Structures are given as structure tokens and as C-alpha cells.
DNA sequence: TCTGGGGTCCTAGGACCC
DNA sequence: TCTGGGGTCCTAGGACCC
């Protein structure tokens, strides 16, 4: 039986959060953005969007589009607190929620919606309650899969509610421009557009082998999504991080060794502090370099054994930089640690390994004794036979 | 005044082992 | 002589999302 999946997305979250903090900002064109010469817009309020200001736009350009725009810098700790309130609110409806990012989550509403006569009214009520309790606006999608629910919450903003049943897919989803499809990004959609695929419906109805070539293995997933099937599993527990990294853009491109080394040092300190907070150790060090023409390079090195040692990470990263990019004019440098494992697990394994080692040493001694004993009887056993015998004894 | 920073997942080639 | 094939790890790069 089809599940009922809800996706909720907070509208212009960072900007709304700033309005909650300072209500005098209500109704003003407002952006949360970096203020340095290379800053970009993180979120724009709906008033700012009327001036053509969108996420990802350089801050100076936003200023140019609207000279009165209010600029707030990012206060992530505060947004995190608000975000927790939002998730707590949803958890009161159902514990089956999957946090997708700071401002969105999925929930399995199959049980909750079972006896609901008017789903739209139910969701409208939910939306209004969230607004009353947290002052946060949201958009909601309700559908049989996560993909469709996500597309639904994107369909109408702000304060939209979109219910998509399988039979509605062709009416609601197919006419949408291809670039609105979740999973199709700015690299893939021009390629598809080039061969005449302009809407999601075009993609679904195309039998061109070029489409398969462009999408690769994801092709099957996209086709399933477009037919109204696919992932409907809500993962309630948050998964362990797979990598921990920091990166930073220089105010001006540089090839100054000391300046780059200093930056790398600070980033590495930050990364190690996060690593320790997570009680992890890492065995792979990766550096990212972005050059003046925006090309991105990654270099990585697996270290001899998992570690949490700042010096090892820093020296490894510095050597990666020196060996590959010395004298190159760069825009950004980043360091990240991957192949992470729990510190406790590692020590457990290490102890186990030591015990194994000690056992082996003991066994060798025993073996020698036994051989010596049996020499008199002129019986020499191979170590292999001995261990076989030993495993029989232990059974 | 062109374009941040945190991630995840996938692909593909080469090395190395059995 | 001439040279298999599967599995796993490492490394590099690309695409996407928020």
C-alpha cells in the first residue's frame, strides 16, 4: 500500500529568523549574506526577491539591485535553535520524521492521515499552528514518495500546500520546467535542453538513448520518480558524518606561501576541534584548491593509521599543497578529513588486535613445548595440524 | 568588486592481492 | 612462450543539494 509522505520546507528561513529576532525588519527587503567583498547572498526575504535578489548572488550585486536592502550576517547557532523548535513541533504530530537539512524534513504521515477526511484542511491547520507557535512560515507537500512530496512543497511558496497523488503526477509534475526537478542541476539540464527536453514530461516521455547516456545510472531512478514510485522510507536516526571539513576564500587571490600556510593552519585547527567533538578519528586527509579561474582541485592522502592528531593532519595537508600547488595563484583553500571511525571502536579493535597478537605469541610457545615433548615419540606436527587440533579442543 | 561553505554520492582508473 | 579475473583500496574529479 502506498505511504503518505509529507515534506515541509521553511520559507526564506534565515531571513524569517532575522525578522523574528528583530520584528522591525518585517516587510523590508532583507538578505542574510556575507559582507566581505566576496560575500554572497545566503537567503533573501520575499520583499528582496521582488528586486531580483536571489540566493547565491554576490552581495555587491544585491546592493546594486536594491540600495536600501537590509543585510544581516549569518547567525547559524541561532538558526539551529529555531530549527530544533520546528522539528520538535513536527515530532509532536509523528515521531517518524527525517531531518533533511536545517530548514526541511520529511515525515511519514500514513498513520496520522488514515482517518483524516480533509487532508488539505488538516495541513492548513498544521501550517497555521506552526506560524502561531514559532512565527515560521512553511510550505507543505503530501505525496506517496519523498521525491513527490519534495516537489509538492516546492510547488507553491510561501505558505503553499500541494497534495500529489499518483494520478495527479502527469497534471502537476510533467508540465514543470526540467530545471525544477530535484536532482537535475545546472550541469545536466542544459545538456538535456540541448536535445529538446525542456519539461519533466519531456524527460518522462523520451525514449532517446542520449537521455540515458546523459543521466547514466540515475536514469532509472528519475524514471521511477516520474512515475510516482521510488524512495518512501523515512530514516529517523541521524547518520554519522562521513567527512568533516573547512574551507575559506581569500579576500584577494594569493600565492603567498606564508599567508596560505597560516590559513590552512587555522582551518585545520577548526576541523580537528570538530573531529574531537564528534569523538571520531580519521585516516584520510583531503585538500581542496580553487584557482583564480574557479577550477577546483582535490588532493588526498591516506595516513598510516587513523588519528586525531593536529600535527599529522596539518603536515599531510601542507605537503599536499606544496607538492601540487606551490606558487599557484589561488582563490580558496580547504581541508577535510574522511574515512572516519568512532574513537572508541578503534581502541576496542586495537585492544582486540593486541590480545590476538598475545594469544599468537602464547600459542607459538605452547607449540614449541608440545613439539619438544613429542620429539621423544618422534611425532612432529605441522603448525597447521596443531591449530586444527586446537580448534577441535576448544569446541 | 563575479561567484560562500557545509556536505553527500557516484564514477573511473590504477595498484595490489589472490 | 604470454598474460585471467575478481575484489578492495586509494585517488581524482564531477554533480548535486541546502
CSV table of C-alpha atoms (C1' of nucleotides) in Angstrom, one decimal:
chain,number,residue,atom,x,y,z
A,1,UNK,CA,0.0,0.0,0.0
A,2,UNK,CA,1.1,3.5,-0.8
A,3,UNK,CA,2.5,5.5,2.1
A,4,UNK,CA,1.7,9.1,2.8
A,5,UNK,CA,4.9,11.2,2.9
A,6,UNK,CA,5.0,14.8,3.9
A,7,UNK,CA,7.8,17.3,3.1
A,8,UNK,CA,7.9,20.5,5.0
A,9,UNK,CA,10.1,23.4,4.0
A,10,UNK,CA,10.6,26.6,5.9
A,11,UNK,CA,10.2,29.6,3.7
A,12,UNK,CA,13.1,32.0,3.4
A,13,UNK,CA,14.2,30.5,6.7
A,14,UNK,CA,17.3,32.6,7.6
A,15,UNK,CA,15.6,35.8,6.6
A,16,UNK,CA,12.5,34.9,8.6
A,17,UNK,CA,14.7,34.1,11.6
A,18,UNK,CA,16.1,37.6,11.5
A,19,UNK,CA,12.6,39.1,11.4
A,20,UNK,CA,11.7,37.0,14.5
A,21,UNK,CA,14.8,38.4,16.2
A,22,UNK,CA,14.1,42.0,15.1
A,23,UNK,CA,10.4,42.4,14.2
A,24,UNK,CA,11.1,45.9,12.9
A,25,UNK,CA,12.5,44.2,9.8
A,26,UNK,CA,9.1,42.8,8.9
A,27,UNK,CA,8.1,43.7,5.3
A,28,UNK,CA,11.6,45.1,4.4
A,29,UNK,CA,13.8,43.9,1.7
A,30,UNK,CA,16.3,41.8,3.7
A,31,UNK,CA,19.1,39.4,3.0
A,32,UNK,CA,21.3,37.2,5.1
A,33,UNK,CA,24.6,37.4,3.3
A,34,UNK,CA,28.4,37.6,3.6
A,35,UNK,CA,29.5,41.3,3.8
A,36,UNK,CA,33.1,40.9,2.6
A,37,UNK,CA,34.0,41.9,-1.0
A,38,UNK,CA,33.5,38.3,-1.9
A,39,UNK,CA,30.3,37.7,0.1
A,40,UNK,CA,27.2,36.1,-1.4
A,41,UNK,CA,23.5,36.1,-0.5
A,42,UNK,CA,22.5,33.1,1.6
A,43,UNK,CA,18.8,33.8,1.8
A,44,UNK,CA,16.7,36.7,0.6
A,45,UNK,CA,13.3,37.8,2.0
A,46,UNK,CA,10.3,37.8,-0.3
A,47,UNK,CA,10.4,41.6,-0.4
A,48,UNK,CA,14.1,41.4,-1.6
A,49,UNK,CA,13.2,38.8,-4.2
A,50,UNK,CA,10.9,41.4,-5.8
A,51,UNK,CA,14.1,43.3,-6.7
A,52,UNK,CA,15.5,40.2,-8.3
A,53,UNK,CA,17.8,39.2,-5.4
A,54,UNK,CA,18.3,35.5,-5.0
A,55,UNK,CA,20.5,33.0,-3.1
A,56,UNK,CA,23.9,32.7,-4.5
A,57,UNK,CA,24.1,36.1,-5.9
A,58,UNK,CA,27.2,38.2,-4.9
A,59,UNK,CA,26.3,40.7,-2.1
A,60,UNK,CA,27.5,43.7,-4.0
A,61,UNK,CA,25.1,42.8,-6.8
A,62,UNK,CA,22.2,42.6,-4.4
A,63,UNK,CA,23.2,46.1,-3.1
A,64,UNK,CA,23.2,47.3,-6.6
A,65,UNK,CA,19.7,45.9,-7.3
A,66,UNK,CA,18.2,47.5,-4.1
A,67,UNK,CA,20.2,50.2,-2.4
A,68,UNK,CA,18.0,50.0,0.7
A,69,UNK,CA,18.4,46.3,1.2
A,70,UNK,CA,19.0,45.3,4.9
A,71,UNK,CA,22.0,43.0,5.2
A,72,UNK,CA,22.3,40.6,8.1
A,73,UNK,CA,25.2,38.2,8.5
A,74,UNK,CA,24.7,34.6,9.2
A,75,UNK,CA,23.9,33.5,12.8
A,76,UNK,CA,24.0,29.8,12.4
A,77,UNK,CA,23.8,28.9,16.1
A,78,UNK,CA,20.5,30.9,16.4
A,79,UNK,CA,19.0,29.4,13.2
A,80,UNK,CA,19.9,26.0,14.7
A,81,UNK,CA,17.9,26.7,17.8
A,82,UNK,CA,14.9,27.8,15.8
A,83,UNK,CA,15.3,24.8,13.6
A,84,UNK,CA,15.1,22.5,16.6
A,85,UNK,CA,11.8,24.1,17.7
A,86,UNK,CA,10.5,23.4,14.2
A,87,UNK,CA,11.5,19.7,14.3
A,88,UNK,CA,10.0,19.4,17.9
A,89,UNK,CA,6.7,20.7,16.6
A,90,UNK,CA,6.6,18.1,13.8
A,91,UNK,CA,7.6,15.4,16.2
A,92,UNK,CA,4.5,16.1,18.2
A,93,UNK,CA,2.5,15.1,15.2
A,94,UNK,CA,4.6,12.0,14.4
A,95,UNK,CA,7.9,10.6,15.6
A,96,UNK,CA,8.6,9.3,12.1
A,97,UNK,CA,10.5,12.3,10.8
A,98,UNK,CA,13.6,12.5,8.8
A,99,UNK,CA,15.6,15.7,9.0
A,100,UNK,CA,16.8,16.7,5.5
A,101,UNK,CA,18.6,20.0,6.3
A,102,UNK,CA,18.3,22.9,8.8
A,103,UNK,CA,15.0,24.0,7.3
A,104,UNK,CA,13.3,21.0,5.9
A,105,UNK,CA,12.1,17.5,6.9
A,106,UNK,CA,10.1,14.5,5.7
A,107,UNK,CA,7.5,12.8,7.8
A,108,UNK,CA,5.7,9.5,7.4
A,109,UNK,CA,2.0,10.6,7.8
A,110,UNK,CA,0.5,7.3,6.8
A,111,UNK,CA,-1.0,6.6,10.2
A,112,UNK,CA,-1.7,10.2,11.1
A,113,UNK,CA,-3.7,10.8,7.9
A,114,UNK,CA,-5.6,7.5,8.0
A,115,UNK,CA,-8.8,8.9,9.4
A,116,UNK,CA,-8.4,12.5,8.1
A,117,UNK,CA,-11.4,13.4,5.9
A,118,UNK,CA,-10.0,16.6,4.5
A,119,UNK,CA,-6.2,16.4,4.2
A,120,UNK,CA,-5.9,20.0,2.8
A,121,UNK,CA,-7.7,21.5,5.8
A,122,UNK,CA,-5.6,19.3,8.1
A,123,UNK,CA,-2.4,20.6,6.6
A,124,UNK,CA,-3.6,24.2,6.6
A,125,UNK,CA,-4.3,23.9,10.2
A,126,UNK,CA,-0.8,22.5,10.9
A,127,UNK,CA,0.7,25.3,8.9
A,128,UNK,CA,-1.2,27.9,10.9
A,129,UNK,CA,-0.3,26.3,14.2
A,130,UNK,CA,3.4,26.3,13.3
A,131,UNK,CA,3.1,30.0,12.4
A,132,UNK,CA,1.4,30.8,15.7
A,133,UNK,CA,3.8,28.8,17.8
A,134,UNK,CA,7.2,29.6,16.1
A,135,UNK,CA,6.4,32.5,13.8
A,136,UNK,CA,7.8,30.4,11.0
A,137,UNK,CA,6.1,30.1,7.6
A,138,UNK,CA,6.3,26.8,5.7
A,139,UNK,CA,5.3,25.1,2.5
A,140,UNK,CA,4.0,21.5,2.5
A,141,UNK,CA,3.9,18.7,0.0
A,142,UNK,CA,2.0,15.5,0.6
A,143,UNK,CA,2.5,12.5,-1.7
A,144,UNK,CA,3.3,8.8,-1.9
A,145,UNK,CA,7.0,9.3,-2.2
A,146,UNK,CA,9.7,11.5,-0.9
A,147,UNK,CA,10.5,12.9,-4.3
A,148,UNK,CA,6.9,13.9,-5.0
A,149,UNK,CA,6.5,15.3,-1.5
A,150,UNK,CA,9.6,17.5,-2.0
A,151,UNK,CA,8.3,18.6,-5.4
A,152,UNK,CA,5.0,19.4,-3.8
A,153,UNK,CA,6.5,21.6,-1.1
A,154,UNK,CA,8.4,23.5,-3.8
A,155,UNK,CA,5.4,23.9,-6.0
A,156,UNK,CA,3.8,26.8,-4.1
A,157,UNK,CA,5.7,29.2,-1.9
A,158,UNK,CA,5.3,30.7,0.6
A,159,UNK,CA,2.7,29.0,2.7
A,160,UNK,CA,1.8,26.6,0.0
A,161,UNK,CA,0.1,23.2,0.3
A,162,UNK,CA,0.3,20.8,-2.5
A,163,UNK,CA,-1.1,17.3,-2.5
A,164,UNK,CA,0.1,15.0,-5.2
A,165,UNK,CA,-1.5,11.6,-5.8
A,166,UNK,CA,0.0,9.2,-8.3
A,167,UNK,CA,-2.8,10.0,-10.7
A,168,UNK,CA,-2.0,13.8,-10.4
A,169,UNK,CA,1.6,13.4,-11.5
A,170,UNK,CA,1.0,14.0,-15.1
A,171,UNK,CA,-1.0,17.1,-14.5
A,172,UNK,CA,1.1,18.7,-11.8
A,173,UNK,CA,4.7,17.5,-12.3
A,174,UNK,CA,5.0,16.8,-16.1
A,175,UNK,CA,4.4,20.5,-17.2
A,176,UNK,CA,7.2,21.8,-14.9
A,177,UNK,CA,10.4,23.0,-16.4
A,178,UNK,CA,13.1,20.4,-16.2
A,179,UNK,CA,15.4,22.6,-14.1
A,180,UNK,CA,12.8,22.4,-11.3
A,181,UNK,CA,13.3,18.6,-11.0
A,182,UNK,CA,15.0,17.6,-7.8
A,183,UNK,CA,18.4,16.0,-8.8
A,184,UNK,CA,18.7,17.8,-12.1
A,185,UNK,CA,21.3,20.6,-11.6
A,186,UNK,CA,22.8,23.3,-13.6
A,187,UNK,CA,25.2,21.0,-15.4
A,188,UNK,CA,22.7,18.4,-16.5
A,189,UNK,CA,19.7,20.4,-17.6
A,190,UNK,CA,21.5,22.4,-20.3
A,191,UNK,CA,22.6,19.0,-21.8
A,192,UNK,CA,19.0,17.7,-21.8
A,193,UNK,CA,17.7,21.0,-23.0
A,194,UNK,CA,20.1,20.8,-26.0
A,195,UNK,CA,18.4,17.6,-27.2
A,196,UNK,CA,14.9,19.1,-26.9
A,197,UNK,CA,14.0,18.0,-23.4
A,198,UNK,CA,12.5,21.1,-21.7
A,199,UNK,CA,10.0,19.8,-19.2
A,200,UNK,CA,9.8,16.9,-16.8
A,201,UNK,CA,7.1,15.4,-19.0
A,202,UNK,CA,9.5,15.6,-22.0
A,203,UNK,CA,12.0,13.6,-20.0
A,204,UNK,CA,9.4,11.0,-18.9
A,205,UNK,CA,8.2,10.6,-22.5
A,206,UNK,CA,11.6,10.5,-24.2
A,207,UNK,CA,13.0,7.2,-25.5
A,208,UNK,CA,16.2,8.8,-26.8
A,209,UNK,CA,19.3,6.8,-26.0
A,210,UNK,CA,21.1,10.2,-25.5
A,211,UNK,CA,19.0,10.8,-22.4
A,212,UNK,CA,20.2,7.5,-20.9
A,213,UNK,CA,23.8,8.5,-21.8
A,214,UNK,CA,23.5,11.9,-20.1
A,215,UNK,CA,21.8,10.6,-16.9
A,216,UNK,CA,23.8,7.4,-16.6
A,217,UNK,CA,22.8,5.2,-13.7
A,218,UNK,CA,20.5,7.8,-12.3
A,219,UNK,CA,18.2,7.4,-15.3
A,220,UNK,CA,16.2,4.5,-13.8
A,221,UNK,CA,15.8,6.5,-10.5
A,222,UNK,CA,14.5,9.5,-12.3
A,223,UNK,CA,12.1,7.5,-14.4
A,224,UNK,CA,10.7,5.8,-11.3
A,225,UNK,CA,10.3,9.1,-9.5
A,226,UNK,CA,8.4,10.5,-12.5
A,227,UNK,CA,6.0,7.6,-12.5
A,228,UNK,CA,5.2,8.2,-8.8
A,229,UNK,CA,7.3,5.4,-7.3
A,230,UNK,CA,10.7,5.3,-5.5
A,231,UNK,CA,12.0,6.1,-2.1
A,232,UNK,CA,9.3,6.3,0.6
A,233,UNK,CA,11.5,5.3,3.6
A,234,UNK,CA,11.8,7.8,6.5
A,235,UNK,CA,15.2,7.5,8.2
A,236,UNK,CA,14.6,8.8,11.7
A,237,UNK,CA,18.0,8.5,13.2
A,238,UNK,CA,20.6,11.0,12.1
A,239,UNK,CA,23.6,9.3,10.4
A,240,UNK,CA,27.2,9.8,11.4
A,241,UNK,CA,29.2,12.3,9.4
A,242,UNK,CA,31.3,10.8,6.6
A,243,UNK,CA,33.6,13.8,6.4
A,244,UNK,CA,34.4,16.9,8.3
A,245,UNK,CA,35.9,19.9,6.5
A,246,UNK,CA,36.5,23.7,6.5
A,247,UNK,CA,37.3,25.9,3.6
A,248,UNK,CA,37.8,29.6,3.2
A,249,UNK,CA,38.0,32.1,0.3
A,250,UNK,CA,40.8,34.6,0.4
A,251,UNK,CA,39.8,38.3,0.1
A,252,UNK,CA,42.2,38.5,-2.8
A,253,UNK,CA,43.7,35.6,-4.8
A,254,UNK,CA,47.1,34.8,-3.5
A,255,UNK,CA,50.2,32.6,-3.9
A,256,UNK,CA,51.9,33.9,-0.8
A,257,UNK,CA,53.2,30.8,1.0
A,258,UNK,CA,53.0,32.2,4.5
A,259,UNK,CA,49.5,33.5,4.1
A,260,UNK,CA,48.3,30.2,2.7
A,261,UNK,CA,50.1,28.2,5.3
A,262,UNK,CA,48.5,30.4,8.1
A,263,UNK,CA,45.0,29.9,6.6
A,264,UNK,CA,45.5,26.2,6.3
A,265,UNK,CA,46.7,26.1,9.9
A,266,UNK,CA,43.6,27.8,11.2
A,267,UNK,CA,41.2,25.7,9.1
A,268,UNK,CA,43.0,22.5,10.4
A,269,UNK,CA,42.6,23.6,14.0
A,270,UNK,CA,38.8,24.1,13.4
A,271,UNK,CA,38.5,20.7,11.7
A,272,UNK,CA,40.3,18.9,14.4
A,273,UNK,CA,38.2,20.5,17.0
A,274,UNK,CA,35.0,19.3,15.2
A,275,UNK,CA,36.5,15.9,14.8
A,276,UNK,CA,37.1,15.6,18.6
A,277,UNK,CA,33.6,16.9,19.3
A,278,UNK,CA,32.3,14.0,17.3
A,279,UNK,CA,34.6,11.5,19.0
A,280,UNK,CA,36.0,10.4,15.7
A,281,UNK,CA,39.4,9.7,14.3
A,282,UNK,CA,40.3,10.0,10.6
A,283,UNK,CA,42.6,8.2,8.2
A,284,UNK,CA,42.3,10.3,5.1
A,285,UNK,CA,43.3,14.0,4.6
A,286,UNK,CA,42.0,15.9,1.7
A,287,UNK,CA,42.7,19.5,0.5
A,288,UNK,CA,40.7,21.5,-1.9
A,289,UNK,CA,42.1,24.3,-4.0
A,290,UNK,CA,40.1,26.7,-6.1
A,291,UNK,CA,42.2,28.7,-8.5
A,292,UNK,CA,41.7,32.2,-9.9
A,293,UNK,CA,39.6,30.9,-12.8
A,294,UNK,CA,37.4,28.9,-10.5
A,295,UNK,CA,38.7,25.5,-11.3
A,296,UNK,CA,38.6,23.1,-8.3
A,297,UNK,CA,41.2,20.5,-7.5
A,298,UNK,CA,41.3,17.9,-4.8
A,299,UNK,CA,44.3,16.1,-3.5
A,300,UNK,CA,44.1,13.4,-0.8
A,301,UNK,CA,46.4,11.2,1.2
A,302,UNK,CA,45.6,8.2,3.4
A,303,UNK,CA,47.7,8.3,6.5
A,304,UNK,CA,49.4,5.3,8.1
A,305,UNK,CA,46.8,4.8,10.8
A,306,UNK,CA,43.6,6.6,12.0
A,307,UNK,CA,44.4,9.6,14.0
A,308,UNK,CA,43.1,12.7,15.8
A,309,UNK,CA,46.5,14.4,15.8
A,310,UNK,CA,46.6,18.0,14.6
A,311,UNK,CA,50.3,17.9,13.5
A,312,UNK,CA,49.8,14.8,11.4
A,313,UNK,CA,46.8,16.3,9.6
A,314,UNK,CA,48.4,19.7,9.2
A,315,UNK,CA,51.8,18.4,7.9
A,316,UNK,CA,50.0,16.0,5.5
A,317,UNK,CA,47.8,18.8,4.2
A,318,UNK,CA,50.7,21.2,3.9
A,319,UNK,CA,52.7,18.7,1.9
A,320,UNK,CA,49.8,18.1,-0.4
A,321,UNK,CA,49.6,21.8,-1.0
A,322,UNK,CA,53.4,22.2,-1.5
A,323,UNK,CA,53.7,19.2,-3.8
A,324,UNK,CA,50.8,20.2,-6.1
A,325,UNK,CA,50.1,23.9,-5.9
A,326,UNK,CA,53.1,25.8,-4.7
A,327,UNK,CA,53.4,29.2,-6.5
A,328,UNK,CA,49.9,28.8,-8.0
A,329,UNK,CA,47.6,31.8,-7.5
A,330,UNK,CA,44.6,30.5,-5.6
A,331,UNK,CA,41.2,31.8,-4.5
A,332,UNK,CA,40.2,29.2,-1.9
A,333,UNK,CA,41.8,26.5,0.2
A,334,UNK,CA,40.0,23.9,2.2
A,335,UNK,CA,40.9,20.8,4.3
A,336,UNK,CA,38.7,17.9,5.1
A,337,UNK,CA,39.1,14.7,6.9
A,338,UNK,CA,37.4,11.5,5.8
A,339,UNK,CA,37.4,7.7,6.3
A,340,UNK,CA,36.2,8.5,9.8
A,341,UNK,CA,35.6,6.0,12.6
A,342,UNK,CA,34.5,6.1,16.2
A,343,UNK,CA,37.4,6.6,18.5
A,344,UNK,CA,36.0,4.0,20.9
A,345,UNK,CA,35.5,1.4,18.2
A,346,UNK,CA,39.1,1.9,17.1
A,347,UNK,CA,40.5,1.4,20.6
A,348,UNK,CA,38.3,-1.6,21.0
A,349,UNK,CA,39.7,-3.1,17.8
A,350,UNK,CA,43.2,-2.2,18.8
A,351,UNK,CA,42.9,-4.0,22.1
A,352,UNK,CA,41.3,-7.0,20.5
A,353,UNK,CA,44.2,-7.0,18.0
A,354,UNK,CA,46.7,-6.9,20.8
A,355,UNK,CA,45.0,-9.8,22.6
A,356,UNK,CA,45.1,-11.7,19.3
A,357,UNK,CA,48.8,-10.9,19.0
A,358,UNK,CA,49.5,-12.0,22.5
A,359,UNK,CA,47.5,-15.2,22.0
A,360,UNK,CA,49.5,-16.0,18.9
A,361,UNK,CA,52.8,-15.5,20.8
A,362,UNK,CA,51.5,-17.8,23.6
A,363,UNK,CA,50.4,-20.4,21.0
A,364,UNK,CA,53.8,-20.4,19.4
A,365,UNK,CA,55.4,-21.0,22.8
A,366,UNK,CA,52.9,-23.8,23.5
A,367,UNK,CA,53.6,-25.3,20.1
A,368,UNK,CA,57.3,-25.3,20.7
A,369,UNK,CA,56.8,-27.0,24.1
A,370,UNK,CA,54.5,-29.6,22.5
A,371,UNK,CA,56.9,-30.3,19.7
A,372,UNK,CA,59.7,-30.7,22.2
A,373,UNK,CA,57.5,-33.1,24.2
A,374,UNK,CA,56.5,-35.1,21.3
A,375,UNK,CA,60.0,-35.2,19.8
A,376,UNK,CA,60.6,-38.1,22.1
A,377,UNK,CA,57.8,-40.0,20.4
A,378,UNK,CA,59.2,-39.0,17.1
A,379,UNK,CA,56.0,-37.2,16.2
A,380,UNK,CA,56.3,-33.8,14.5
A,381,UNK,CA,53.2,-32.0,13.8
A,382,UNK,CA,52.9,-29.0,11.4
A,383,UNK,CA,51.7,-25.8,12.9
A,384,UNK,CA,48.6,-26.1,10.7
A,385,UNK,CA,47.7,-29.5,12.0
A,386,UNK,CA,48.3,-28.2,15.5
A,387,UNK,CA,45.9,-25.3,15.1
A,388,UNK,CA,43.3,-27.7,13.7
A,389,UNK,CA,43.7,-29.9,16.7
A,390,UNK,CA,43.5,-26.8,18.9
A,391,UNK,CA,40.2,-25.6,17.4
A,392,UNK,CA,38.8,-29.1,17.9
A,393,UNK,CA,39.8,-29.0,21.5
A,394,UNK,CA,38.2,-25.6,22.0
A,395,UNK,CA,34.9,-26.9,20.6
B,1,DT,C1',34.3,44.4,-6.9
B,2,DC,C1',31.8,37.9,-10.2
B,3,DT,C1',30.5,33.8,-8.0
B,4,DG,C1',30.5,31.0,0.2
B,5,DG,C1',30.7,27.0,2.8
B,6,DG,C1',29.0,22.7,4.6
B,7,DG,C1',28.1,18.3,3.0
B,8,DT,C1',26.8,13.5,0.1
B,9,DC,C1',27.1,10.3,-3.5
B,10,DC,C1',28.8,8.4,-7.9
B,11,DT,C1',32.3,7.2,-11.4
B,12,DA,C1',36.5,5.6,-13.1
B,13,DG,C1',41.3,4.3,-13.4
B,14,DG,C1',45.3,2.2,-11.2
B,15,DA,C1',47.6,-0.6,-7.7
B,16,DC,C1',47.8,-4.6,-5.4
B,17,DC,C1',46.5,-9.2,-3.8
B,18,DC,C1',44.9,-13.8,-4.5
C,1,DT,C1',56.1,-18.6,-24.6
C,2,DC,C1',52.3,-14.7,-22.8
C,3,DT,C1',49.4,-12.9,-19.7
C,4,DG,C1',42.9,-14.0,-16.4
C,5,DG,C1',39.7,-12.1,-13.5
C,6,DG,C1',37.6,-10.7,-9.1
C,7,DG,C1',37.8,-7.8,-5.0
C,8,DT,C1',39.3,-3.9,-2.5
C,9,DC,C1',41.6,0.3,-1.5
C,10,DC,C1',43.3,4.7,-3.0
C,11,DT,C1',42.9,8.9,-5.6
C,12,DA,C1',40.8,12.4,-8.5
C,13,DG,C1',37.1,14.6,-10.3
C,14,DG,C1',32.2,15.7,-11.1
C,15,DA,C1',27.4,16.7,-9.9
C,16,DC,C1',24.1,18.0,-6.7
C,17,DC,C1',21.8,19.9,-2.6
C,18,DC,C1',20.9,23.4,1.2
